[in-house]
Amino acid sequence: MKLDEKVWRSFQISKVFRENTNRINAMDYSSSGELLITSSDDDSIVIYDCEEGKSKRTLLSKKYGVSLIRYTHAPNTVLHSSTKLDDTIRYLSLHDNKYLRYFKGHQKRVVSLCMSPIDDTFISGGLDKSIRVWDLRSPNCAGLMHVTGRPVAAFDNEGLIFAAGIDTEYVKLYDLRSFDRGPFSTFKIPYERGTELTGLSFSPDGRHILVSTSNGVLRVLHAFNGQIIQTFTVSYASSCNCGLFMVIVSCNHYTVFM
């Protein structure tokens, strides 16, 4: 089925899940698309079966809290940031609800977390104004970059470059193998006083970048020259003051899932 505008407009809500007692702060699909996982401010992790359309399992993280939940390349392991105790990133086995590894380094809350699409590398950004590169196989930080403001970061579809949104008005592109040399491209985006960048996402073909902000503005940028192709406004994001925590863009129609 081709997902054109007519098809999208025909979609309706078929089921509502009410497993959480507080805000869902992140969600992610497994690589197969069969599972959806969410993290919530009520310290719970909920796994959903997308084929059967039902919740499958609930795990709790009362000690550390949980946010920015991300599947790794295995369907039974995830990464998540902490909201309590410290700012460690945690590598969790869903099979037995045990932590496999801790990634310590950020001195303030982690606000961006992205898994490489090709290997065990992942990237994080924190309110300590740093972007860090990690490998799931080692607890040690593999790369560190200091920035001038709150960062958000995401890999492209080939895992060779990453984009970083910095200071609410710049998107910078880095080669993962030589990011310490600085960005190879910098795009300036419109600045709106009092807003923050909350997310970045590449389209599956790598040609577009979707940038989300805390006031519900979404901008689609051309990944090669930074031209703004489309701007959307989502009213509920600003009214609830929670921003947009997860965005995905389709190749042709700039379809956004939140």
CSV table of N, CA, C and O in Angstrom, one decimal, residues 29-122:
chain,number,residue,atom,x,y,z
A,29,TYR,N,11.0,1.6,18.4
A,29,TYR,CA,10.6,0.4,17.8
A,29,TYR,C,11.8,-0.5,17.7
A,29,TYR,O,13.0,-0.1,17.6
A,30,SER,N,11.6,-1.9,17.8
A,30,SER,CA,12.7,-2.8,17.6
A,30,SER,C,13.1,-2.8,16.1
A,30,SER,O,12.3,-2.3,15.3
A,31,SER,N,14.2,-3.3,15.8
A,31,SER,CA,14.7,-3.2,14.4
A,31,SER,C,13.7,-4.0,13.4
A,31,SER,O,13.6,-3.6,12.3
A,32,SER,N,13.0,-5.0,13.9
A,32,SER,CA,12.1,-5.8,13.1
A,32,SER,C,10.8,-5.1,13.0
A,32,SER,O,10.0,-5.4,12.1
A,33,GLY,N,10.5,-4.1,13.9
A,33,GLY,CA,9.2,-3.4,13.9
A,33,GLY,C,8.1,-4.2,14.6
A,33,GLY,O,7.0,-3.7,14.7
A,34,GLU,N,8.4,-5.3,15.1
A,34,GLU,CA,7.4,-6.2,15.8
A,34,GLU,C,7.1,-5.7,17.2
A,34,GLU,O,6.1,-6.0,17.8
A,35,LEU,N,8.1,-5.0,17.8
A,35,LEU,CA,7.9,-4.5,19.2
A,35,LEU,C,8.0,-3.0,19.3
A,35,LEU,O,8.8,-2.4,18.6
A,36,LEU,N,7.3,-2.5,20.3
A,36,LEU,CA,7.4,-1.0,20.6
A,36,LEU,C,7.7,-1.0,22.1
A,36,LEU,O,7.1,-1.7,22.9
A,37,ILE,N,8.6,-0.1,22.5
A,37,ILE,CA,9.0,0.0,23.9
A,37,ILE,C,8.8,1.5,24.3
A,37,ILE,O,9.1,2.4,23.5
A,38,THR,N,8.3,1.7,25.5
A,38,THR,CA,8.1,3.1,26.0
A,38,THR,C,8.8,3.2,27.4
A,38,THR,O,8.9,2.3,28.1
A,39,SER,N,9.2,4.4,27.7
A,39,SER,CA,9.7,4.8,29.0
A,39,SER,C,8.8,5.9,29.5
A,39,SER,O,8.3,6.8,28.8
A,40,SER,N,8.6,6.0,30.8
A,40,SER,CA,7.6,6.9,31.4
A,40,SER,C,8.2,7.6,32.7
A,40,SER,O,9.1,7.0,33.4
A,41,ASP,N,7.6,8.7,33.0
A,41,ASP,CA,8.0,9.5,34.2
A,41,ASP,C,7.5,8.7,35.5
A,41,ASP,O,7.9,9.1,36.6
A,42,ASP,N,6.7,7.7,35.3
A,42,ASP,CA,6.3,6.9,36.4
A,42,ASP,C,7.3,5.8,36.7
A,42,ASP,O,7.0,4.8,37.5
A,43,ASP,N,8.5,5.8,36.1
A,43,ASP,CA,9.6,4.9,36.2
A,43,ASP,C,9.3,3.5,35.7
A,43,ASP,O,9.9,2.5,36.1
A,44,SER,N,8.4,3.4,34.7
A,44,SER,CA,8.1,2.1,34.1
A,44,SER,C,8.5,2.0,32.7
A,44,SER,O,8.7,3.0,32.0
A,45,ILE,N,8.8,0.8,32.3
A,45,ILE,CA,9.1,0.5,30.9
A,45,ILE,C,8.1,-0.5,30.4
A,45,ILE,O,7.9,-1.6,31.0
A,46,VAL,N,7.4,-0.2,29.3
A,46,VAL,CA,6.3,-1.1,28.8
A,46,VAL,C,6.7,-1.5,27.4
A,46,VAL,O,7.1,-0.7,26.6
A,47,ILE,N,6.6,-2.8,27.2
A,47,ILE,CA,6.8,-3.4,25.9
A,47,ILE,C,5.5,-3.8,25.2
A,47,ILE,O,4.7,-4.5,25.9
A,48,TYR,N,5.3,-3.4,24.0
A,48,TYR,CA,4.1,-3.7,23.3
A,48,TYR,C,4.4,-4.6,22.1
A,48,TYR,O,5.4,-4.5,21.4
A,49,ASP,N,3.4,-5.5,21.8
A,49,ASP,CA,3.5,-6.4,20.6
A,49,ASP,C,2.7,-5.7,19.5
A,49,ASP,O,1.5,-5.5,19.6
A,50,CYS,N,3.4,-5.2,18.5
A,50,CYS,CA,2.8,-4.4,17.4
A,50,CYS,C,1.9,-5.3,16.5
A,50,CYS,O,0.9,-4.8,15.9
A,51,GLU,N,2.2,-6.6,16.4
A,51,GLU,CA,1.3,-7.5,15.6
A,51,GLU,C,0.0,-7.8,16.3
A,51,GLU,O,-1.0,-7.8,15.6
A,52,GLU,N,0.1,-8.0,17.6
A,52,GLU,CA,-1.2,-8.4,18.3
A,52,GLU,C,-1.9,-7.2,18.9
A,52,GLU,O,-3.0,-7.3,19.3
A,53,GLY,N,-1.2,-6.0,18.9
A,53,GLY,CA,-1.8,-4.8,19.4
A,53,GLY,C,-2.1,-4.9,20.9
A,53,GLY,O,-3.2,-4.4,21.3
A,54,LYS,N,-1.2,-5.3,21.7
A,54,LYS,CA,-1.4,-5.4,23.1
A,54,LYS,C,-0.1,-5.2,23.9
A,54,LYS,O,1.0,-5.5,23.3
A,55,SER,N,-0.2,-4.8,25.1
A,55,SER,CA,1.0,-4.7,25.9
A,55,SER,C,1.5,-6.1,26.3
A,55,SER,O,0.7,-7.0,26.6
A,56,LYS,N,2.8,-6.3,26.3
A,56,LYS,CA,3.4,-7.6,26.5
A,56,LYS,C,4.0,-7.7,27.9
A,56,LYS,O,3.9,-8.8,28.5
A,57,ARG,N,4.6,-6.7,28.3
A,57,ARG,CA,5.4,-6.8,29.6
A,57,ARG,C,5.7,-5.4,30.2
A,57,ARG,O,5.8,-4.4,29.4
A,58,THR,N,5.7,-5.3,31.5
A,58,THR,CA,6.0,-4.0,32.1
A,58,THR,C,7.2,-4.3,33.1
A,58,THR,O,7.1,-5.2,33.9
A,59,LEU,N,8.2,-3.4,33.0
A,59,LEU,CA,9.4,-3.5,33.9
A,59,LEU,C,9.4,-2.2,34.7
A,59,LEU,O,9.0,-1.1,34.2
A,60,LEU,N,10.0,-2.2,35.9
A,60,LEU,CA,10.1,-1.0,36.7
A,60,LEU,C,11.6,-0.6,36.9
A,60,LEU,O,12.4,-1.5,37.0
A,61,SER,N,11.8,0.7,37.0
A,61,SER,CA,13.1,1.2,37.3
A,61,SER,C,13.0,2.3,38.3
A,61,SER,O,13.3,3.5,38.1
A,62,LYS,N,12.5,1.9,39.5
A,62,LYS,CA,12.2,2.8,40.6
A,62,LYS,C,13.5,3.5,41.1
A,62,LYS,O,13.5,4.6,41.6
A,63,LYS,N,14.6,2.7,41.1
A,63,LYS,CA,15.8,3.2,41.7
A,63,LYS,C,16.5,4.3,40.9
A,63,LYS,O,16.9,5.4,41.4
A,64,TYR,N,16.5,4.1,39.6
A,64,TYR,CA,17.2,5.0,38.7
A,64,TYR,C,16.3,5.9,37.8
A,64,TYR,O,16.8,6.9,37.3
A,65,GLY,N,15.0,5.6,37.8
A,65,GLY,CA,14.2,6.3,36.8
A,65,GLY,C,14.5,5.9,35.4
A,65,GLY,O,15.5,5.1,35.2
A,66,VAL,N,13.8,6.3,34.4
A,66,VAL,CA,14.0,5.9,33.1
A,66,VAL,C,13.5,7.0,32.1
A,66,VAL,O,12.5,7.5,32.2
A,67,SER,N,14.4,7.2,31.1
A,67,SER,CA,14.0,8.1,30.0
A,67,SER,C,14.8,7.8,28.8
A,67,SER,O,15.8,7.0,28.8
A,68,LEU,N,14.4,8.3,27.6
A,68,LEU,CA,15.1,8.1,26.3
A,68,LEU,C,15.4,6.6,26.1
A,68,LEU,O,16.5,6.3,25.6
A,69,ILE,N,14.4,5.8,26.2
A,69,ILE,CA,14.6,4.4,26.0
A,69,ILE,C,14.9,4.1,24.5
A,69,ILE,O,14.3,4.7,23.6
A,70,ARG,N,15.9,3.3,24.2
A,70,ARG,CA,16.3,3.0,22.9
A,70,ARG,C,16.7,1.5,22.7
A,70,ARG,O,17.4,0.9,23.5
A,71,TYR,N,16.1,0.8,21.7
A,71,TYR,CA,16.5,-0.5,21.4
A,71,TYR,C,17.9,-0.5,20.9
A,71,TYR,O,18.3,0.4,20.1
A,72,THR,N,18.7,-1.6,21.2
A,72,THR,CA,19.9,-1.8,20.5
A,72,THR,C,19.6,-2.7,19.3
A,72,THR,O,18.4,-2.8,18.9
A,73,HIS,N,20.5,-3.4,18.7
A,73,HIS,CA,20.2,-4.2,17.6
A,73,HIS,C,19.7,-5.6,18.0
A,73,HIS,O,19.2,-6.3,17.1
A,74,ALA,N,19.7,-5.9,19.2
A,74,ALA,CA,19.1,-7.1,19.8
A,74,ALA,C,17.7,-6.7,20.3
A,74,ALA,O,17.6,-5.7,21.0
A,75,PRO,N,16.7,-7.6,20.1
A,75,PRO,CA,15.3,-7.2,20.6
A,75,PRO,C,15.1,-7.4,22.1
A,75,PRO,O,14.1,-7.0,22.6
A,76,ASN,N,16.1,-7.9,22.8
A,76,ASN,CA,16.0,-8.1,24.2
A,76,ASN,C,16.9,-7.2,25.0
A,76,ASN,O,17.1,-7.5,26.2
A,77,THR,N,17.6,-6.2,24.4
A,77,THR,CA,18.4,-5.3,25.2
A,77,THR,C,18.1,-3.8,24.8
A,77,THR,O,17.8,-3.6,23.6
A,78,VAL,N,18.2,-2.9,25.7
A,78,VAL,CA,17.9,-1.5,25.5
A,78,VAL,C,18.9,-0.7,26.2
A,78,VAL,O,19.6,-1.1,27.2
A,79,LEU,N,19.0,0.6,25.8
A,79,LEU,CA,19.7,1.6,26.5
A,79,LEU,C,18.7,2.6,27.1
A,79,LEU,O,17.6,2.8,26.5
A,80,HIS,N,19.0,3.2,28.2
A,80,HIS,CA,18.1,4.3,28.7
A,80,HIS,C,18.9,5.2,29.6
A,80,HIS,O,19.9,4.9,30.2
A,81,SER,N,18.5,6.5,29.6
A,81,SER,CA,19.1,7.4,30.5
A,81,SER,C,18.4,7.4,31.9
A,81,SER,O,17.4,6.7,32.1
A,82,SER,N,19.1,8.0,32.9
A,82,SER,CA,18.5,8.0,34.2
A,82,SER,C,17.9,9.3,34.6
A,82,SER,O,18.3,10.4,34.1
A,83,THR,N,16.9,9.3,35.5
A,83,THR,CA,16.3,10.5,36.0
A,83,THR,C,16.5,10.6,37.5
A,83,THR,O,16.0,11.6,38.1
A,84,LYS,N,17.1,9.6,38.1
A,84,LYS,CA,17.3,9.7,39.5
A,84,LYS,C,18.8,9.2,39.8
A,84,LYS,O,19.4,8.6,39.0
A,85,LEU,N,19.2,9.6,41.0
A,85,LEU,CA,20.5,9.1,41.5
A,85,LEU,C,21.7,9.8,40.8
A,85,LEU,O,22.5,10.5,41.5
A,86,ASP,N,21.9,9.5,39.5
A,86,ASP,CA,22.9,10.2,38.8
A,86,ASP,C,22.5,10.2,37.3
A,86,ASP,O,21.4,10.0,37.0
A,87,ASP,N,23.5,10.6,36.4
A,87,ASP,CA,23.2,10.8,35.0
A,87,ASP,C,23.8,9.7,34.2
A,87,ASP,O,24.2,9.9,33.0
A,88,THR,N,24.0,8.5,34.7
A,88,THR,CA,24.5,7.4,34.0
A,88,THR,C,23.6,6.8,32.9
A,88,THR,O,22.3,6.8,33.1
A,89,ILE,N,24.1,6.4,31.8
A,89,ILE,CA,23.3,5.7,30.8
A,89,ILE,C,23.4,4.2,31.1
A,89,ILE,O,24.5,3.7,31.4
A,90,ARG,N,22.3,3.5,31.0
A,90,ARG,CA,22.3,2.1,31.5
A,90,ARG,C,21.9,1.2,30.3
A,90,ARG,O,21.0,1.5,29.5
A,91,TYR,N,22.5,0.0,30.3
A,91,TYR,CA,22.4,-1.0,29.3
A,91,TYR,C,21.6,-2.2,29.9
A,91,TYR,O,22.2,-2.9,30.8
A,92,LEU,N,20.4,-2.4,29.5
A,92,LEU,CA,19.5,-3.3,30.3
A,92,LEU,C,19.1,-4.5,29.4
A,92,LEU,O,18.8,-4.4,28.2
A,93,SER,N,19.2,-5.7,30.1
A,93,SER,CA,18.7,-6.9,29.4
A,93,SER,C,17.2,-7.0,29.8
A,93,SER,O,16.8,-7.1,31.0
A,94,LEU,N,16.3,-7.0,28.8
A,94,LEU,CA,14.9,-7.2,29.0
A,94,LEU,C,14.5,-8.6,29.4
A,94,LEU,O,13.5,-8.8,30.0
A,95,HIS,N,15.4,-9.5,29.1
A,95,HIS,CA,15.1,-11.0,29.3
A,95,HIS,C,15.0,-11.2,30.8
A,95,HIS,O,14.0,-11.9,31.3
A,96,ASP,N,15.9,-10.7,31.6
A,96,ASP,CA,15.9,-11.0,33.0
A,96,ASP,C,15.9,-9.7,33.9
A,96,ASP,O,16.1,-9.7,35.1
A,97,ASN,N,15.7,-8.5,33.2
A,97,ASN,CA,15.6,-7.3,33.9
A,97,ASN,C,16.9,-7.0,34.7
A,97,ASN,O,16.8,-6.5,35.9
A,98,LYS,N,18.0,-7.2,34.1
A,98,LYS,CA,19.3,-7.0,34.8
A,98,LYS,C,20.2,-6.0,33.9
A,98,LYS,O,20.1,-6.1,32.7
A,99,TYR,N,21.0,-5.2,34.6
A,99,TYR,CA,21.8,-4.3,33.8
A,99,TYR,C,23.1,-5.0,33.4
A,99,TYR,O,23.8,-5.7,34.2
A,100,LEU,N,23.5,-4.8,32.2
A,100,LEU,CA,24.6,-5.4,31.6
A,100,LEU,C,25.9,-4.5,31.7
A,100,LEU,O,27.0,-5.0,31.8
A,101,ARG,N,25.6,-3.2,31.7
A,101,ARG,CA,26.8,-2.3,31.7
A,101,ARG,C,26.2,-0.9,32.0
A,101,ARG,O,25.1,-0.5,31.8
A,102,TYR,N,27.1,-0.1,32.6
A,102,TYR,CA,26.8,1.3,32.9
A,102,TYR,C,27.8,2.2,32.2
A,102,TYR,O,29.0,1.9,32.1
A,103,PHE,N,27.3,3.3,31.7
A,103,PHE,CA,28.1,4.2,30.9
A,103,PHE,C,28.1,5.6,31.6
A,103,PHE,O,27.2,6.4,31.6
A,104,LYS,N,29.2,5.8,32.4
A,104,LYS,CA,29.3,7.0,33.2
A,104,LYS,C,30.2,8.0,32.5
A,104,LYS,O,31.2,7.7,31.9
A,105,GLY,N,29.8,9.3,32.7
A,105,GLY,CA,30.6,10.4,32.1
A,105,GLY,C,29.9,11.7,32.1
A,105,GLY,O,30.4,12.7,32.5
A,106,HIS,N,28.6,11.7,31.8
A,106,HIS,CA,27.8,12.9,31.8
A,106,HIS,C,27.6,13.4,33.3
A,106,HIS,O,27.3,12.6,34.2
A,107,GLN,N,27.8,14.7,33.5
A,107,GLN,CA,27.7,15.3,34.8
A,107,GLN,C,26.3,16.0,35.0
A,107,GLN,O,26.0,16.3,36.2
A,108,LYS,N,25.5,16.1,34.0
A,108,LYS,CA,24.2,16.5,34.1
A,108,LYS,C,23.3,15.7,33.2
A,108,LYS,O,23.7,14.8,32.5
A,109,ARG,N,22.0,15.9,33.3
A,109,ARG,CA,21.0,15.0,32.7
A,109,ARG,C,21.2,14.8,31.2
A,109,ARG,O,21.5,15.7,30.5
A,110,VAL,N,21.1,13.6,30.8
A,110,VAL,CA,21.2,13.2,29.4
A,110,VAL,C,19.9,13.5,28.7
A,110,VAL,O,18.8,13.1,29.1
A,111,VAL,N,20.0,14.3,27.6
A,111,VAL,CA,18.8,14.8,26.9
A,111,VAL,C,18.7,14.2,25.4
A,111,VAL,O,17.8,14.5,24.7
A,112,SER,N,19.7,13.5,25.0
A,112,SER,CA,19.7,12.9,23.7
A,112,SER,C,20.5,11.6,23.7
A,112,SER,O,21.5,11.5,24.3
A,113,LEU,N,19.9,10.6,23.0
A,113,LEU,CA,20.5,9.3,23.0
A,113,LEU,C,20.1,8.6,21.6
A,113,LEU,O,18.9,8.6,21.3
A,114,CYS,N,21.1,8.2,20.9
A,114,CYS,CA,20.8,7.6,19.6
A,114,CYS,C,21.8,6.4,19.3
A,114,CYS,O,23.0,6.5,19.5
A,115,MET,N,21.2,5.3,18.9
A,115,MET,CA,21.9,4.1,18.5
A,115,MET,C,22.3,4.2,17.0
A,115,MET,O,21.6,4.6,16.2
A,116,SER,N,23.6,3.7,16.7
A,116,SER,CA,24.0,3.7,15.4
A,116,SER,C,23.2,2.6,14.6
A,116,SER,O,22.9,1.6,15.2
A,117,PRO,N,22.8,2.9,13.4
A,117,PRO,CA,22.0,1.9,12.6
A,117,PRO,C,22.8,0.7,12.1
A,117,PRO,O,22.3,-0.3,11.6
A,118,ILE,N,24.2,0.7,12.2
A,118,ILE,CA,25.0,-0.3,11.6
A,118,ILE,C,25.8,-1.1,12.6
A,118,ILE,O,26.2,-2.2,12.3
A,119,ASP,N,26.1,-0.6,13.8
A,119,ASP,CA,26.9,-1.3,14.8
A,119,ASP,C,26.6,-1.0,16.2
A,119,ASP,O,25.5,-0.4,16.5
A,120,ASP,N,27.5,-1.3,17.1
A,120,ASP,CA,27.3,-1.1,18.6
A,120,ASP,C,27.6,0.3,19.1
A,120,ASP,O,27.6,0.5,20.3
A,121,THR,N,27.9,1.2,18.2
A,121,THR,CA,28.2,2.6,18.6
A,121,THR,C,26.9,3.3,18.9
A,121,THR,O,25.8,3.1,18.3
A,122,PHE,N,26.9,4.2,19.9
A,122,PHE,CA,25.8,5.1,20.2
A,122,PHE,C,26.3,6.4,20.6
A,122,PHE,O,27.5,6.6,21.0
